[in-house]
């Protein structure tokens, strides 16, 4: 039996023959040619393969070793076990124990080995241990922890920024962030935030917020800074259930999800001052479903339904919607203006908002879609709720209807359809960063910055539209005829995709001329030829 050891497989790896193996099936499995196998194994009879026989696979890297509580490292030119051990402050014996079969005298460039890992508490002074989560990138971590990508890389030599794995532990420069105390939750500071405004928004006192953040200077809040917000008492909820607001939630979506009317949801939560603005982590009451949606008041032509909020009067509504008290009374003959109830539906005289093409200068017509709110639209188009209100004085923000046209003020981000030539509009998703988008669309962070000069890359909002420069990979919706877009998942390779979609590696490469098959990124879009 001919056995090839590692010295006989330069630039490749060994493989042990299993039952049913042939050079043809092995070549197809590892994306090789039969001729390449024959050349790398001159002493092996391909017609007489035996189970347990060891052959060479040229150009195929060693599989990643299991590395619990450790760090994977890719061998570079000039590395020795001694230099690696000194760099990571471990012993050579510890590395050998973590990599059984590793030949210390024949380290192969490109081979991945396990370094017995950086455990929590073992990071050097002035840094702390961090466990990689889904969506993390070095660029995002540098922003979150107020450091730089270079500083993180210096603390973690050998780390591959394009191959961060969930559960991997790395060291972050700086002091470990303090967890919020019980009875409070994390909140990320936005532009314009003050402790006074946060106290009003979350129904707590300024003193309570200061007490929950002993090391924070309330006069020097920074956008992106994380503070702790005390949780106020939960609202009463007889017969219903409590619910904590999650990212992407708004009252319309929550009402529809729970088969209740929007006015019933608002009436059950009188502590919500502005139904257009609910905060992640806020606790609300979901009233019991009645088996059918509450019927809205049927308003006559020329009027719009409106749900009464705390503090509303006919006089304040007349001012807000540019009408008169008498007109509101005439549209609501059975309503007592001295006994308005939160959650009650009345009719407001007025039109449906601006007609298409009639928006004033500096604004853009927009057609309302399901789930839209002023808050969500302000985030998407990089403007403010107040600016949208001012641009639409006769529109009730609590009664937006699908198909209704409103005017969107031009913010700092690109408006729909206004990306310059050579770029493509893209709607920001949860976890997106310029670094991750540059990888996904095969472009650079600088190119994305240049295409979006007024967008703050450290404050991307879910739903915000930005422009993506044309990179070397396919842009969304731009796969050529005869191919289908496909989003890369964990573990995908051109070889596995060719098998799954009954095509060839060569055909996939031809459909994606600028994509590096050895650097596929989860979430990256490629084109798959149709069989």
Coordinates of C-alpha atoms in Angstrom, one line a residue:
X1 CA 0.0 0.0 0.0
X2 CA 1.3 3.4 -1.0
X3 CA 0.8 6.0 1.7
X4 CA 1.6 9.6 1.0
X5 CA 2.6 11.6 4.0
X6 CA 2.4 15.4 4.2
X7 CA 5.9 15.8 2.7
X8 CA 4.7 14.0 -0.4
X9 CA 1.7 16.3 -0.9
X10 CA 3.1 19.9 -1.3
X11 CA 0.4 22.4 -2.0
X12 CA -2.4 19.9 -1.3
X13 CA -3.8 17.5 1.3
X14 CA -4.1 13.8 1.9
X15 CA -7.3 11.8 1.4
X16 CA -8.1 8.3 2.7
X17 CA -9.9 6.0 0.2
X18 CA -13.4 5.0 1.1
X19 CA -15.7 2.2 -0.2
X20 CA -17.0 3.1 -3.7
X21 CA -14.3 5.7 -4.4
X22 CA -12.9 6.1 -7.9
X23 CA -10.6 8.8 -9.3
X24 CA -13.5 10.1 -11.3
X25 CA -15.8 10.5 -8.2
X26 CA -13.0 11.9 -6.1
X27 CA -12.1 14.5 -8.8
X28 CA -15.7 15.6 -9.1
X29 CA -16.2 15.9 -5.3
X30 CA -13.1 18.1 -4.9
X31 CA -13.4 20.0 -8.2
X32 CA -10.3 18.5 -9.7
X33 CA -9.5 16.7 -12.9
X34 CA -8.6 13.0 -13.2
X35 CA -5.4 14.0 -14.9
X36 CA -4.4 16.2 -11.9
X37 CA -5.0 13.3 -9.5
X38 CA -3.0 10.9 -11.7
X39 CA -0.1 13.4 -11.8
X40 CA -0.1 13.9 -8.0
X41 CA -0.2 10.1 -7.4
X42 CA 2.2 8.5 -9.9
X43 CA 2.6 5.3 -7.7
X44 CA -1.2 4.7 -7.3
X45 CA -3.1 2.3 -9.6
X46 CA -6.4 4.1 -10.2
X47 CA -8.0 0.7 -11.2
X48 CA -7.0 -0.9 -7.9
X49 CA -7.9 1.6 -5.1
X50 CA -8.2 0.0 -1.7
X51 CA -10.2 1.2 1.3
X52 CA -7.8 2.9 3.7
X53 CA -5.3 3.8 1.0
X54 CA -4.0 7.4 1.3
X55 CA -3.6 9.6 -1.8
X56 CA -2.8 13.2 -2.5
X57 CA -5.4 15.9 -3.5
X58 CA -3.4 18.6 -5.3
X59 CA -4.4 22.2 -4.6
X60 CA -7.0 21.2 -2.0
X61 CA -6.4 22.8 1.3
X62 CA -6.6 20.9 4.6
X63 CA -10.1 21.0 6.2
X64 CA -10.5 23.4 9.1
X65 CA -9.7 21.5 12.4
X66 CA -12.1 21.6 15.3
X67 CA -11.0 24.4 17.6
X68 CA -13.3 24.7 20.7
X69 CA -12.3 27.6 22.9
X70 CA -9.5 28.5 20.5
X71 CA -8.7 30.5 17.3
X72 CA -8.1 29.3 13.8
X73 CA -5.0 30.5 12.2
X74 CA -3.8 30.3 8.5
X75 CA -0.1 29.5 8.1
X76 CA 1.9 32.3 6.3
X77 CA 5.2 32.2 4.6
X78 CA 8.0 32.2 7.2
X79 CA 5.9 30.9 10.1
X80 CA 7.3 28.4 12.5
X81 CA 5.5 26.9 15.5
X82 CA 7.9 28.8 17.8
X83 CA 7.0 32.2 16.2
X84 CA 3.3 31.4 16.3
X85 CA 3.4 30.2 19.9
X86 CA 5.3 33.4 20.9
X87 CA 2.9 35.6 19.0
X88 CA -0.1 34.0 20.8
X89 CA 1.6 33.5 24.1
X90 CA 1.0 29.7 24.2
X91 CA 3.5 26.8 24.1
X92 CA 4.6 24.8 21.1
X93 CA 3.3 21.7 22.9
X94 CA -0.1 23.2 23.3
X95 CA -0.3 23.9 19.6
X96 CA 0.8 20.4 18.7
X97 CA -1.8 18.9 21.1
X98 CA -4.5 21.0 19.5
X99 CA -3.4 19.8 16.0
X100 CA -2.7 16.1 16.0
X101 CA -0.7 15.0 13.0
X102 CA 0.8 18.4 12.4
X103 CA 4.4 18.2 11.2
X104 CA 6.2 21.1 12.9
X105 CA 9.1 20.8 10.4
X106 CA 6.8 21.1 7.4
X107 CA 4.3 23.8 7.9
X108 CA 2.4 24.4 4.6
X109 CA 1.5 28.0 3.7
X110 CA -2.3 28.3 3.6
X111 CA -3.0 25.4 6.0
X112 CA -5.4 26.2 8.8
X113 CA -4.4 25.2 12.3
X114 CA -6.0 25.6 15.8
X115 CA -4.4 28.0 18.3
X116 CA -5.5 27.0 21.8
X117 CA -7.7 30.0 22.3
X118 CA -8.1 33.3 23.7
X119 CA -10.5 32.6 26.6
X120 CA -12.5 35.3 28.4
X121 CA -10.2 37.0 30.9
X122 CA -7.0 36.1 29.0
X123 CA -6.9 39.2 26.8
X124 CA -4.0 41.5 27.5
X125 CA -4.4 44.5 29.8
X126 CA -6.3 47.4 28.2
X127 CA -8.6 45.0 26.2
X128 CA -11.5 42.6 26.8
X129 CA -12.8 39.4 25.3
X130 CA -15.7 39.5 22.8
X131 CA -17.6 36.7 21.3
X132 CA -18.5 37.1 17.6
X133 CA -22.3 37.3 16.8
X134 CA -24.2 37.0 13.6
X135 CA -23.6 40.0 11.4
X136 CA -20.5 41.2 13.1
X137 CA -17.7 42.7 11.0
X138 CA -14.4 44.3 12.2
X139 CA -15.7 47.7 10.8
X140 CA -18.9 47.4 12.9
X141 CA -17.1 46.4 16.0
X142 CA -14.6 49.2 15.7
X143 CA -17.5 51.7 15.5
X144 CA -19.4 50.1 18.3
X145 CA -16.5 50.0 20.7
X146 CA -14.9 53.3 19.6
X147 CA -11.7 51.9 18.2
X148 CA -10.2 51.1 14.8
X149 CA -10.0 48.0 12.6
X150 CA -6.2 48.2 12.7
X151 CA -6.2 48.2 16.5
X152 CA -8.4 45.1 16.6
X153 CA -6.2 43.3 14.1
X154 CA -3.1 44.1 16.1
X155 CA -4.6 42.5 19.1
X156 CA -5.7 39.4 17.1
X157 CA -2.8 38.5 14.8
X158 CA -3.8 36.0 12.1
X159 CA -7.5 36.9 12.3
X160 CA -9.2 36.9 8.9
X161 CA -11.6 39.9 8.8
X162 CA -13.5 38.2 5.9
X163 CA -14.1 35.0 7.8
X164 CA -15.4 35.9 11.3
X165 CA -17.3 32.9 12.6
X166 CA -20.2 33.1 15.1
X167 CA -18.8 32.0 18.5
X168 CA -15.2 33.0 17.8
X169 CA -13.6 34.9 20.6
X170 CA -11.4 37.9 19.9
X171 CA -9.9 40.8 21.9
X172 CA -11.2 44.3 21.7
X173 CA -9.1 47.3 22.7
X174 CA -10.5 49.4 25.6
X175 CA -12.5 48.8 28.7
X176 CA -15.3 46.2 28.7
X177 CA -18.7 48.0 28.4
X178 CA -20.8 47.9 31.6
X179 CA -24.0 45.9 31.4
X180 CA -27.2 47.8 32.2
X181 CA -28.4 47.1 35.8
X182 CA -31.5 45.1 36.4
X183 CA -34.7 47.0 35.7
X184 CA -33.1 49.0 32.8
X185 CA -32.3 48.3 29.2
X186 CA -29.7 49.5 26.6
X187 CA -30.4 52.4 24.3
X188 CA -28.2 53.8 21.6
X189 CA -28.0 57.6 21.4
X190 CA -29.3 59.3 18.2
X191 CA -28.8 62.8 16.9
X192 CA -30.6 65.3 19.1
X193 CA -31.0 63.1 22.1
X194 CA -30.7 64.5 25.6
X195 CA -31.4 63.0 29.0
X196 CA -34.4 65.3 29.2
X197 CA -35.9 64.1 25.9
X198 CA -35.2 60.5 26.8
X199 CA -36.9 60.9 30.1
X200 CA -40.0 62.3 28.4
X201 CA -40.0 59.6 25.7
X202 CA -39.7 56.7 28.1
X203 CA -41.8 58.0 31.0
X204 CA -39.0 58.2 33.6
X205 CA -37.2 61.0 35.4
X206 CA -33.9 62.6 34.4
X207 CA -32.5 61.7 37.8
X208 CA -33.4 58.0 37.2
X209 CA -31.5 58.0 33.9
X210 CA -28.5 59.7 35.6
X211 CA -28.5 57.1 38.4
X212 CA -28.5 54.3 35.8
X213 CA -25.5 55.8 34.0
X214 CA -23.0 56.9 36.8
X215 CA -20.1 57.3 34.4
X216 CA -21.9 59.2 31.6
X217 CA -21.7 63.0 31.2
X218 CA -25.3 64.0 30.2
X219 CA -23.8 67.2 28.6
X220 CA -21.5 65.2 26.2
X221 CA -23.7 62.5 24.7
X222 CA -22.3 61.0 21.5
X223 CA -24.3 59.6 18.6
X224 CA -23.9 55.8 18.8
X225 CA -23.1 55.8 22.6
X226 CA -25.0 53.2 24.6
X227 CA -26.7 54.3 27.8
X228 CA -29.1 52.5 30.2
X229 CA -32.8 53.5 30.4
X230 CA -34.7 52.5 33.5
X231 CA -37.9 50.6 32.7
X232 CA -41.0 52.5 33.9
X233 CA -43.9 50.6 35.5
X234 CA -45.6 48.4 32.9
X235 CA -49.1 49.6 31.8
X236 CA -52.2 47.9 33.2
X237 CA -53.5 45.2 30.9
X238 CA -56.7 43.6 32.2
X239 CA -57.7 40.6 30.1
X240 CA -54.8 41.2 27.6
X241 CA -51.1 40.6 27.6
X242 CA -47.9 42.6 27.8
X243 CA -45.7 42.9 24.7
X244 CA -42.2 44.3 24.3
X245 CA -41.5 46.4 21.2
X246 CA -39.0 44.8 18.8
X247 CA -37.0 46.3 15.9
X248 CA -39.3 47.0 12.9
X249 CA -42.5 47.2 15.0
X250 CA -45.1 49.9 14.7
X251 CA -48.6 50.0 16.2
X252 CA -50.3 49.3 12.8
X253 CA -48.2 46.1 12.4
X254 CA -48.8 45.0 16.0
X255 CA -52.6 45.6 15.7
X256 CA -52.8 43.6 12.4
X257 CA -50.7 40.8 13.8
X258 CA -52.9 40.4 16.9
X259 CA -56.2 40.8 15.0
X260 CA -57.3 44.0 16.8
X261 CA -58.1 47.4 15.5
X262 CA -55.5 50.2 15.7
X263 CA -57.8 52.4 17.8
X264 CA -58.3 49.6 20.4
X265 CA -54.5 49.2 20.6
X266 CA -54.1 53.0 21.1
X267 CA -56.9 53.1 23.7
X268 CA -55.2 50.3 25.7
X269 CA -52.0 52.2 25.9
X270 CA -52.8 55.8 27.0
X271 CA -49.1 56.2 28.1
X272 CA -48.1 56.4 24.4
X273 CA -48.1 60.1 23.5
X274 CA -47.3 59.7 19.8
X275 CA -48.6 56.5 18.2
X276 CA -46.1 57.1 15.3
X277 CA -43.2 56.7 17.6
X278 CA -42.7 53.6 19.7
X279 CA -39.3 52.6 21.0
X280 CA -37.6 49.2 20.9
X281 CA -37.8 47.7 24.4
X282 CA -40.9 49.6 25.4
X283 CA -43.7 47.5 27.0
X284 CA -47.2 47.9 25.8
X285 CA -50.6 46.2 26.4
X286 CA -52.2 44.0 23.7
X287 CA -55.9 44.0 24.5
X288 CA -57.8 40.7 23.9
X289 CA -59.0 40.1 20.4
X290 CA -62.7 40.3 20.0
X291 CA -62.9 37.7 17.2
X292 CA -63.3 40.4 14.6
X293 CA -61.7 43.7 13.8
X294 CA -63.5 46.7 15.4
X295 CA -65.3 48.6 12.8
X296 CA -64.0 52.0 12.0
X297 CA -66.4 54.9 11.9
X298 CA -67.7 55.4 8.3
X299 CA -66.7 59.0 7.4
X300 CA -68.5 60.8 4.6
X301 CA -66.8 61.9 1.4
X302 CA -64.4 64.8 1.8
X303 CA -63.4 63.7 5.4
X304 CA -60.9 61.4 6.9
X305 CA -61.1 59.1 10.0
X306 CA -59.0 60.2 12.9
X307 CA -58.3 58.4 16.2
X308 CA -58.4 60.7 19.3
X309 CA -55.2 61.0 21.3
X310 CA -54.6 62.3 24.8
X311 CA -55.1 66.1 24.9
X312 CA -57.0 66.4 21.7
X313 CA -59.7 69.0 21.4
X314 CA -61.8 70.1 18.4
X315 CA -59.9 73.4 18.5
X316 CA -56.4 71.8 18.5
X317 CA -57.5 69.4 15.7
X318 CA -58.9 72.3 13.6
X319 CA -55.5 74.1 13.9
X320 CA -53.6 70.9 13.1
X321 CA -55.6 70.0 10.0
X322 CA -56.2 73.5 8.7
X323 CA -60.0 73.4 9.2
X324 CA -62.6 74.9 11.6
X325 CA -64.3 73.7 14.8
X326 CA -67.6 74.2 13.1
X327 CA -66.6 72.0 10.2
X328 CA -65.4 69.3 12.5
X329 CA -68.7 69.5 14.5
X330 CA -70.7 69.3 11.2
X331 CA -68.8 66.1 10.2
X332 CA -69.5 64.5 13.6
X333 CA -73.1 65.3 14.5
X334 CA -73.3 62.7 17.3
X335 CA -70.0 63.5 19.0
X336 CA -69.8 65.5 22.2
X337 CA -66.7 67.8 21.8
X338 CA -66.5 68.1 25.6
X339 CA -66.2 64.4 26.1
X340 CA -63.6 63.1 23.6
X341 CA -62.2 59.7 24.6
X342 CA -58.7 58.4 23.7
X343 CA -59.1 55.8 20.9
X344 CA -62.4 57.3 19.7
X345 CA -62.7 57.7 15.9
X346 CA -64.0 60.9 14.5
X347 CA -64.1 62.4 11.0
X348 CA -61.8 65.3 10.0
X349 CA -62.8 67.5 7.0
X350 CA -60.2 67.9 4.3
X351 CA -58.6 66.2 1.3
X352 CA -56.4 63.1 1.2
X353 CA -53.2 65.0 1.0
X354 CA -51.2 66.3 -2.0
X355 CA -52.0 64.9 -5.5
X356 CA -49.2 63.3 -7.5
X357 CA -46.9 65.9 -9.0
X358 CA -48.2 68.6 -6.7
X359 CA -45.6 68.4 -4.0
X360 CA -43.8 71.7 -3.2
X361 CA -40.2 72.3 -4.1
X362 CA -37.7 70.3 -2.0
X363 CA -40.1 67.4 -1.6
X364 CA -40.9 64.2 -3.5
X365 CA -44.3 62.5 -4.0
X366 CA -44.5 59.1 -2.2
X367 CA -47.4 56.5 -2.3
X368 CA -48.1 54.9 1.1
X369 CA -47.6 51.2 1.4
X370 CA -48.8 48.7 4.0
X371 CA -47.1 49.3 7.4
X372 CA -45.8 52.8 6.6
X373 CA -45.6 55.3 9.4
X374 CA -44.1 58.8 9.5
X375 CA -41.4 57.4 11.8
X376 CA -40.5 54.6 9.4
X377 CA -40.5 56.9 6.4
X378 CA -38.3 59.5 8.3
X379 CA -35.8 56.8 8.9
X380 CA -35.9 55.4 5.3
X381 CA -35.5 58.8 3.6
X382 CA -33.1 60.3 6.2
X383 CA -35.4 63.1 7.3
X384 CA -37.5 63.8 10.5
X385 CA -41.1 63.1 11.5
X386 CA -41.6 66.9 12.0
X387 CA -40.4 67.6 8.5
X388 CA -42.9 65.1 7.0
X389 CA -45.7 66.6 9.1
X390 CA -44.9 70.1 7.9
X391 CA -44.8 69.0 4.3
X392 CA -48.3 67.4 4.7
X393 CA -50.3 69.8 6.9
X394 CA -53.7 68.2 6.0
X395 CA -52.7 64.6 6.4
X396 CA -53.6 62.6 9.5
X397 CA -50.4 60.7 10.4
X398 CA -52.4 58.2 12.4
X399 CA -54.6 57.3 9.5
X400 CA -52.3 56.7 6.6
X401 CA -54.0 54.6 3.9
X402 CA -52.4 52.3 1.3
X403 CA -52.3 54.2 -2.0
X404 CA -52.5 57.6 -0.4
X405 CA -49.9 60.1 -1.8
X406 CA -47.9 62.3 0.6
X407 CA -44.8 64.5 0.1
X408 CA -41.4 63.4 1.5
X409 CA -38.8 66.2 2.2
X410 CA -35.5 65.6 0.6
X411 CA -33.2 64.4 3.4
X412 CA -29.5 63.5 3.3
X413 CA -29.9 60.2 1.6
X414 CA -30.8 59.5 -2.0
X415 CA -34.4 59.7 -3.0
X416 CA -36.2 56.9 -4.7
X417 CA -34.8 56.4 -8.2
X418 CA -32.2 59.2 -7.8
X419 CA -29.0 57.2 -7.6
X420 CA -26.3 58.4 -10.1
X421 CA -25.3 56.5 -13.2
X422 CA -23.1 53.5 -12.3
X423 CA -24.8 52.9 -9.0
X424 CA -27.9 50.9 -7.8
X425 CA -30.4 51.9 -5.0
X426 CA -30.2 49.5 -2.0
X427 CA -32.4 49.5 1.1
X428 CA -30.4 49.0 4.3
X429 CA -31.2 45.9 6.3
X430 CA -30.5 45.0 9.9
X431 CA -26.8 44.4 10.5
X432 CA -25.6 46.2 7.4
X433 CA -22.4 48.2 7.4
X434 CA -20.4 49.8 4.6
X435 CA -17.7 47.2 5.2
X436 CA -20.2 44.3 4.9
X437 CA -21.9 45.9 1.8
X438 CA -18.5 46.5 0.1
X439 CA -17.8 42.7 0.5
X440 CA -21.2 41.6 -0.6
X441 CA -21.3 43.7 -3.7
X442 CA -17.6 43.4 -4.5
X443 CA -16.7 47.1 -4.2
X444 CA -14.9 49.3 -1.6
X445 CA -16.0 51.2 1.5
X446 CA -14.6 54.4 -0.1
X447 CA -16.6 53.9 -3.2
X448 CA -19.8 53.6 -1.2
X449 CA -18.9 56.7 0.8
X450 CA -18.3 58.6 -2.4
X451 CA -21.6 57.5 -3.8
X452 CA -23.4 58.7 -0.7
X453 CA -21.7 61.9 0.4
X454 CA -24.4 63.0 2.8
X455 CA -25.0 59.7 4.6
X456 CA -23.4 58.9 8.0
X457 CA -21.9 55.4 7.7
X458 CA -22.0 55.1 11.5
X459 CA -25.7 55.7 11.7
X460 CA -27.3 53.6 8.9
X461 CA -31.0 53.1 9.5
X462 CA -33.0 50.0 8.6
X463 CA -35.1 50.9 5.6
X464 CA -32.8 53.8 4.5
X465 CA -32.0 53.9 0.8
X466 CA -28.4 54.3 -0.3
X467 CA -26.5 53.9 -3.6
X468 CA -24.2 50.9 -4.2
X469 CA -21.5 51.5 -6.9
X470 CA -21.2 48.8 -9.5
X471 CA -18.6 46.3 -8.3
X472 CA -17.2 43.2 -9.9
X473 CA -20.1 41.0 -8.9
X474 CA -23.7 41.1 -10.1
X475 CA -25.9 43.9 -8.8
X476 CA -29.4 43.1 -7.5
X477 CA -31.7 42.2 -10.4
X478 CA -28.8 42.3 -13.0
X479 CA -28.2 38.6 -13.6
X480 CA -27.8 37.9 -17.3
X481 CA -30.4 36.0 -19.3
X482 CA -30.3 32.2 -18.6
X483 CA -29.2 32.7 -15.0
X484 CA -31.0 33.1 -11.7
X485 CA -29.9 35.3 -8.7
X486 CA -28.8 33.3 -5.6
X487 CA -27.8 34.6 -2.2
X488 CA -24.8 32.8 -0.7
X489 CA -25.4 30.8 2.5
X490 CA -23.0 29.5 5.1
X491 CA -20.9 26.6 3.7
X492 CA -21.7 27.3 0.1
X493 CA -18.9 26.8 -2.5
X494 CA -19.1 26.8 -6.3
X495 CA -18.7 23.1 -6.3
X496 CA -21.6 22.4 -3.9
X497 CA -23.8 24.9 -5.8
X498 CA -22.9 23.2 -9.1
X499 CA -24.1 19.9 -7.7
X500 CA -27.2 21.4 -6.1
X501 CA -28.3 23.2 -9.3
X502 CA -27.2 20.5 -11.8
X503 CA -24.6 22.7 -13.5
X504 CA -20.8 23.0 -13.5
X505 CA -18.3 25.0 -11.6
X506 CA -17.0 26.5 -14.9
X507 CA -20.6 27.6 -15.9
X508 CA -21.0 29.4 -12.5
X509 CA -17.6 31.1 -12.9
X510 CA -18.5 32.2 -16.4
X511 CA -21.8 33.7 -15.1
X512 CA -19.9 35.6 -12.3
X513 CA -16.6 36.8 -14.0
X514 CA -15.6 39.2 -11.1
X515 CA -16.4 36.9 -8.2
X516 CA -13.6 35.1 -6.3
X517 CA -14.9 31.6 -5.6
X518 CA -12.5 31.3 -2.7
X519 CA -13.9 34.4 -0.9
X520 CA -17.7 33.9 -1.0
X521 CA -19.5 35.9 1.7
X522 CA -22.7 35.0 3.4
X523 CA -25.4 37.3 1.9
X524 CA -23.4 37.9 -1.3
X525 CA -25.5 37.7 -4.5
X526 CA -24.3 35.6 -7.5
X527 CA -25.9 34.3 -10.7
X528 CA -26.6 30.6 -11.1
X529 CA -27.0 29.2 -14.7
X530 CA -30.2 27.4 -15.3
X531 CA -29.8 23.8 -16.3

